[in-house]
CSV table of C-alpha atoms and ligand atoms in Angstrom, one decimal:
chain,number,residue,atom,x,y,z
H,1,MET,CA,-211.9,92.7,-137.8
H,2,HIS,CA,-211.4,96.5,-137.5
H,3,SER,CA,-211.6,97.7,-133.9
H,4,THR,CA,-213.1,101.1,-133.1
H,5,VAL,CA,-213.0,102.3,-129.5
H,6,ILE,CA,-214.1,105.4,-127.7
H,7,CYS,CA,-212.0,107.3,-125.2
H,8,PRO,CA,-214.7,109.4,-123.3
H,9,GLY,CA,-214.1,112.2,-120.8
H,10,SER,CA,-214.8,115.7,-119.8
H,11,PHE,CA,-211.2,116.8,-120.7
H,12,ASP,CA,-211.7,120.0,-118.8
H,13,PRO,CA,-208.9,120.5,-119.8
H,14,VAL,CA,-206.9,117.7,-121.4
H,15,THR,CA,-203.8,116.7,-119.4
H,16,LEU,CA,-200.6,114.9,-120.3
H,17,GLY,CA,-202.2,111.9,-118.5
H,18,HIS,CA,-205.1,111.9,-120.9
H,19,ILE,CA,-202.7,112.2,-123.9
H,20,ASP,CA,-200.7,109.2,-122.6
H,21,ILE,CA,-203.8,107.0,-122.5
H,22,ILE,CA,-205.1,108.2,-126.0
H,23,THR,CA,-201.7,107.6,-127.5
H,24,ARG,CA,-201.5,104.1,-126.0
H,25,ALA,CA,-205.0,103.3,-127.3
H,26,SER,CA,-204.0,104.5,-130.8
H,27,LYS,CA,-201.3,101.8,-130.8
H,28,MET,CA,-203.7,99.1,-129.8
H,29,PHE,CA,-206.8,99.7,-131.8
H,30,ASP,CA,-207.6,100.6,-135.4
H,31,ASN,CA,-209.7,103.6,-134.7
H,32,VAL,CA,-209.8,105.7,-131.6
H,33,ILE,CA,-212.7,108.2,-131.1
H,34,VAL,CA,-212.0,110.8,-128.4
H,35,GLY,CA,-215.5,111.7,-127.1
H,36,VAL,CA,-215.6,115.0,-125.3
H,37,PHE,CA,-218.8,114.9,-123.2
H,38,VAL,CA,-220.9,117.8,-122.3
H,39,ASN,CA,-221.5,116.2,-118.9
H,40,GLY,CA,-224.4,118.0,-117.3
H,41,GLU,CA,-223.4,117.1,-113.8
H,42,LYS,CA,-220.2,119.2,-113.9
H,43,HIS,CA,-219.7,122.9,-114.5
H,44,PRO,CA,-216.7,122.9,-116.9
H,45,ALA,CA,-214.2,125.7,-116.9
H,46,PHE,CA,-213.8,125.4,-120.6
H,47,THR,CA,-216.5,125.3,-123.3
H,48,ILE,CA,-217.0,122.2,-125.3
H,49,GLU,CA,-215.5,124.0,-128.3
H,50,GLU,CA,-212.3,124.9,-126.3
H,51,ARG,CA,-212.0,121.3,-125.0
H,52,ILE,CA,-212.3,119.8,-128.5
H,53,SER,CA,-209.8,122.4,-129.9
H,54,PHE,CA,-207.3,121.5,-127.1
H,55,LEU,CA,-207.5,117.8,-128.0
H,56,GLU,CA,-207.4,118.4,-131.8
H,57,ARG,CA,-204.2,120.4,-131.4
H,58,THR,CA,-202.6,117.7,-129.2
H,59,VAL,CA,-203.7,114.4,-130.5
H,60,GLY,CA,-205.3,115.4,-133.9
H,61,ASP,CA,-202.1,114.5,-135.8
H,62,ILE,CA,-202.3,110.8,-134.8
H,63,PRO,CA,-203.8,109.3,-138.0
H,64,ASN,CA,-206.2,106.9,-136.4
H,65,VAL,CA,-207.5,109.3,-133.7
H,66,ARG,CA,-210.6,111.5,-134.2
H,67,VAL,CA,-212.0,114.0,-131.7
H,68,ILE,CA,-215.7,114.7,-131.5
H,69,GLY,CA,-218.2,116.3,-129.1
H,70,CYS,CA,-220.7,114.0,-127.5
H,71,ASP,CA,-224.0,114.6,-125.7
H,72,GLY,CA,-226.2,112.1,-123.9
H,73,LEU,CA,-225.4,108.6,-122.8
H,74,LEU,CA,-222.0,107.1,-123.5
H,75,ALA,CA,-223.5,103.7,-124.1
H,76,GLN,CA,-225.7,105.1,-126.9
H,77,CYS,CA,-222.9,107.3,-128.4
H,78,ALA,CA,-220.7,104.3,-128.6
H,79,LYS,CA,-223.4,102.3,-130.4
H,80,ASP,CA,-224.1,105.1,-132.8
H,81,LEU,CA,-220.4,105.4,-133.6
H,82,GLY,CA,-219.8,101.7,-134.0
H,83,ALA,CA,-217.4,101.5,-131.1
H,84,THR,CA,-217.2,98.2,-129.4
H,85,ALA,CA,-215.2,99.2,-126.4
H,86,VAL,CA,-214.7,102.2,-124.0
H,87,VAL,CA,-211.1,102.9,-123.1
H,88,ARG,CA,-210.4,104.5,-119.7
H,89,GLY,CA,-207.2,105.2,-117.8
H,90,LEU,CA,-206.7,104.0,-114.3
H,91,ARG,CA,-204.4,106.0,-112.2
H,92,ALA,CA,-204.8,104.4,-108.8
H,93,VAL,CA,-207.0,102.0,-106.9
H,94,SER,CA,-209.1,105.0,-105.8
H,95,ASP,CA,-210.2,105.3,-109.5
H,96,PHE,CA,-211.4,101.8,-109.6
H,97,GLU,CA,-214.8,101.9,-107.8
H,98,TYR,CA,-216.2,104.7,-109.9
H,99,GLU,CA,-214.8,103.3,-113.1
H,100,PHE,CA,-216.1,99.8,-112.4
H,101,GLN,CA,-219.5,101.2,-111.7
H,102,MET,CA,-219.5,103.1,-115.0
H,103,ALA,CA,-218.3,100.1,-116.9
H,104,LEU,CA,-221.0,97.8,-115.6
H,105,THR,CA,-223.7,100.5,-116.1
H,106,ASN,CA,-222.6,101.0,-119.7
H,107,ARG,CA,-222.6,97.2,-120.3
H,108,LYS,CA,-226.1,97.0,-118.9
H,109,LEU,CA,-227.3,99.8,-121.2
H,110,ASN,CA,-225.4,98.3,-124.2
H,111,PRO,CA,-224.5,94.6,-123.7
H,112,ASP,CA,-222.1,94.8,-126.7
H,113,LEU,CA,-220.0,97.4,-125.0
H,114,ASP,CA,-217.0,96.4,-123.0
H,115,THR,CA,-214.6,98.7,-121.1
H,116,VAL,CA,-210.8,98.4,-121.4
H,117,PHE,CA,-208.7,99.9,-118.6
H,118,LEU,CA,-205.2,101.1,-119.3
H,119,ALA,CA,-202.8,101.7,-116.5
H,120,SER,CA,-201.6,105.3,-116.5
H,121,ASP,CA,-197.9,106.0,-116.8
H,122,SER,CA,-196.5,106.1,-113.3
H,123,SER,CA,-195.5,109.7,-113.8
H,124,TYR,CA,-199.1,110.8,-114.2
H,125,THR,CA,-200.8,108.9,-111.3
H,126,TYR,CA,-201.3,112.1,-109.3
H,127,LEU,CA,-202.5,114.2,-112.3
H,128,SER,CA,-206.1,115.3,-113.0
H,129,SER,CA,-207.9,118.2,-114.7
H,130,SER,CA,-209.0,119.4,-111.3
H,131,ILE,CA,-205.4,119.6,-110.1
H,132,VAL,CA,-204.4,121.5,-113.2
H,133,LYS,CA,-207.2,124.1,-112.6
H,134,ASN,CA,-206.4,124.4,-108.9
H,135,VAL,CA,-202.7,125.0,-109.5
H,136,ALA,CA,-203.3,127.5,-112.3
H,137,PHE,CA,-206.0,129.3,-110.3
H,138,HIS,CA,-203.4,130.0,-107.6
H,139,GLY,CA,-200.8,131.0,-110.2
H,140,GLY,CA,-198.7,127.9,-110.0
H,141,ASP,CA,-196.6,126.3,-112.7
H,142,ILE,CA,-198.6,123.8,-114.8
H,143,THR,CA,-195.9,123.2,-117.4
H,144,ASN,CA,-195.5,119.6,-116.4
H,145,PHE,CA,-199.2,118.9,-116.5
H,146,VAL,CA,-200.5,120.1,-119.9
H,147,PRO,CA,-199.1,120.1,-123.5
H,148,ALA,CA,-196.9,123.1,-124.2
H,149,CYS,CA,-199.0,124.3,-127.2
H,150,ILE,CA,-202.1,124.9,-125.1
H,151,HIS,CA,-200.4,125.8,-121.9
H,152,ASP,CA,-200.9,129.6,-122.1
H,153,GLU,CA,-204.6,129.4,-123.1
H,154,ILE,CA,-205.4,127.1,-120.1
H,155,PHE,CA,-203.3,129.1,-117.7
H,156,ASN,CA,-204.6,132.5,-118.7
H,157,LYS,CA,-208.3,131.5,-118.7
H,158,ILE,CA,-208.1,129.8,-115.3
H,159,LYS,CA,-206.0,132.6,-113.8
H,160,GLY,CA,-208.3,135.2,-115.3
H,161,VAL,CA,-211.2,133.8,-113.3
H,162,LYS,CA,-209.6,134.8,-110.1
V,1,PNS,O1,-213.4,112.7,-117.5
V,1,PNS,P1,-214.6,112.3,-116.7
V,1,PNS,O2,-215.4,113.4,-116.1
V,1,PNS,O3,-214.2,111.2,-115.7
V,1,PNS,O4,-215.6,111.5,-117.8
V,1,PNS,C1,-216.8,111.0,-117.3
V,1,PNS,C2,-217.7,110.6,-118.5
V,1,PNS,C3,-217.9,111.8,-119.4
V,1,PNS,C4,-217.0,109.5,-119.3
V,1,PNS,C5,-219.0,110.1,-117.9
V,1,PNS,O5,-219.6,111.1,-117.1
V,1,PNS,C6,-220.0,109.8,-119.0
V,1,PNS,O6,-220.0,108.7,-119.6
V,1,PNS,N1,-221.0,110.7,-119.3
V,1,PNS,C7,-222.0,110.5,-120.3
V,1,PNS,C8,-223.4,110.2,-119.6
V,1,PNS,C9,-223.5,108.7,-119.3
V,1,PNS,O7,-223.4,107.9,-120.1
V,1,PNS,N2,-223.8,108.4,-118.0
V,1,PNS,C10,-224.0,107.0,-117.6
V,1,PNS,C11,-222.7,106.3,-117.3
V,1,PNS,S1,-222.2,106.3,-115.7
C-alpha cells in the first residue's frame, strides 16, 4: 500500500528543524505533502506565497515531497489529498499538550486520520519560527536556524520591519 502523509504547518518561516522533520518523513513514507496553512489565528510575517517558495527552494528537490498551500481544516485537506496520516515534529514535552489536542481533534473530525510524531533532532529542540523572527528583528545571526539559500530574504524582510 502506498502511504501519503501531510506535514502541516505555518512555516513562518521554515527552519532547519522543519526541514529535518520533512526529510525524515520523506524516508519513511511514499509521498509527503508539505501543507502550508493560511492559519487565520496568526498574523504571519511572510505571505503564503513566500512561505511556499521558501519550502520549494529547500525541500522541493526531494523527489517524493510536494509543497502546497492549504486553507481550512487540516482534517478535510488531508482527506481531499488522500493523506492517511499527519506528521508533526515534537521538540520537547512542552509541545505535547498542544500536539495531542490537535491530533485528537483531527481524528474526531476525520476518523481515518492518524498523527505520527517524530522526535526532533536534539540540535533543534530550542528552535522555532518565532525564535528566528525575534533574533532577526534584533539584528542577530540566524545562520544556524534557517537554510542558507533563503537566509538573506528572511533576515532582510524581518529586519526591514523594524
Ligand atoms: O506550524 P504551526 O503553526 O504549529 O501549525 C499549526 C497548524 C497549521 C498545523 C494548525 O493550526 C492547523 O491544523 N490549522 C488548520 C485549521 C485546523 O484544522 N484546525 C483544527 C485543528 S486543531
